[in-house]
């Protein structure tokens, strides 16, 4: 291997190591002392509950582990958004599990907690995936109640989704394993089956102190809303469990009896590993986002047998469109080519096409390919690493906006499931055209090298500094080169901090940051869950004709 390969490999491994170290801190939730306190109460932590519930030695994908990362510092932070969400298998059935982390502010809901819970429900509804709630929450975090309580995408949307999922026939199971208070009390009762752990679980609209203040009644929380009350008197819950393990075992028993589901019918054959070494991705992928590489080398280390069938191989070469298989599943891959290629134009001229830029012919090709995949019922996988669409008079006169609109239209109207992997740059309109978060990918994840923004930090800083300098000059002021450099560096540093994958994942623009070697697993489990949901809508590209 050459020196550049080894350098890239070292840097990628370092980035993965940093990601894993940060994850370990997230996994501690509110800290060891609070974990110990839960154990003293005879309770498991959220992660221990999920580990007990899920089938052993099976794959899983955690959703939004970095939610809330480096946010809410003035409130002591909110590791993981105060909730753990995992797609995995219970008694052989794929499902999504949502577990409140009681070590983080007693499981209280921050604004990001609400957004993360809604993302879990969105995944369940899109894929008709059974959802299991492990409830242990003190309710809304009151200092931030105005950001979590009344709006459309706030706390109340959870219960609206409970009702919608019931009407869709999506199985919901709730286990009350700790506090379940105020509005949150509706969640388990709006689920299909609800259970409660004796002595540690409780459900009530108002706790004993509020009851005393409101109606003057003196009563303890256990009598007010404990397991005996709700299983034997009110009938609110269906099962009374002696402890966490008994409760989780009961869920496993229920899931073990659930019947099969109607399938979408996506094509799958026996899986095969890539013939080319997957780990070589570490060395192929460059150490900085401005360097070129050959996306074919990445694709051939992600797909079964390293084989794929390319569509329009010599046309629109800044986007690769190809059919392949990932873990046996048939997929259509749309990928930005980062290697500089030469394209023959009419008249025999040769024009350079720069890697990571989307050209008119590439947009046209990708739109047609997406339509073909919809016709064949083949899921789409987008491999994003693009700085945007080509600009300049030549591109504008050539109709780049029109061709870009074709691509966005074809992609947005797709009825087959879409999965987005952000390898490197995800800037501006390229983020949109290559199925960014706004376009409903079933899952969207980034490698530790991902960058999400309107444009790169250097470009943004140059633009903003030019505007600032022009504004000062218009006022008759002069700006020295030193002052201009200071302004540039300050702007670039701020912008760079907002383009990291951690900034994106903290705000749930990404569902996860993953090791590149987990890409096949994420896509495979994603298609498996999408296969729960038959396609009932006809594909229609709308008003823009291609």
XYZ file of C-alpha atoms in Angstrom, residues 14-23 66-71 447-450 497-508 510 513:
34
model
C -8.505 7.813 14.570
C -11.877 9.363 13.692
C -13.629 6.071 14.435
C -11.785 5.787 17.754
C -12.855 9.319 18.681
C -16.449 8.471 17.758
C -16.383 5.344 19.920
C -14.928 7.253 22.883
C -17.684 9.853 22.610
C -20.278 7.091 22.386
C -25.719 11.581 19.640
C -29.026 13.444 20.009
C -28.460 16.458 22.253
C -24.677 16.149 21.986
C -23.047 19.306 23.409
C -26.472 20.936 23.721
C -19.479 8.385 8.352
C -17.224 10.238 10.841
C -15.991 12.188 7.787
C -19.434 13.627 6.911
C -18.023 23.791 13.943
C -21.539 23.649 12.500
C -20.639 21.282 9.648
C -19.351 18.336 11.723
C -21.298 15.058 11.796
C -21.704 15.501 15.561
C -23.447 18.843 15.130
C -25.791 17.200 12.599
C -26.398 14.081 14.699
C -27.041 16.146 17.847
C -29.962 17.780 16.055
C -31.116 14.489 14.461
C -28.529 12.230 10.891
C -22.717 8.309 12.841
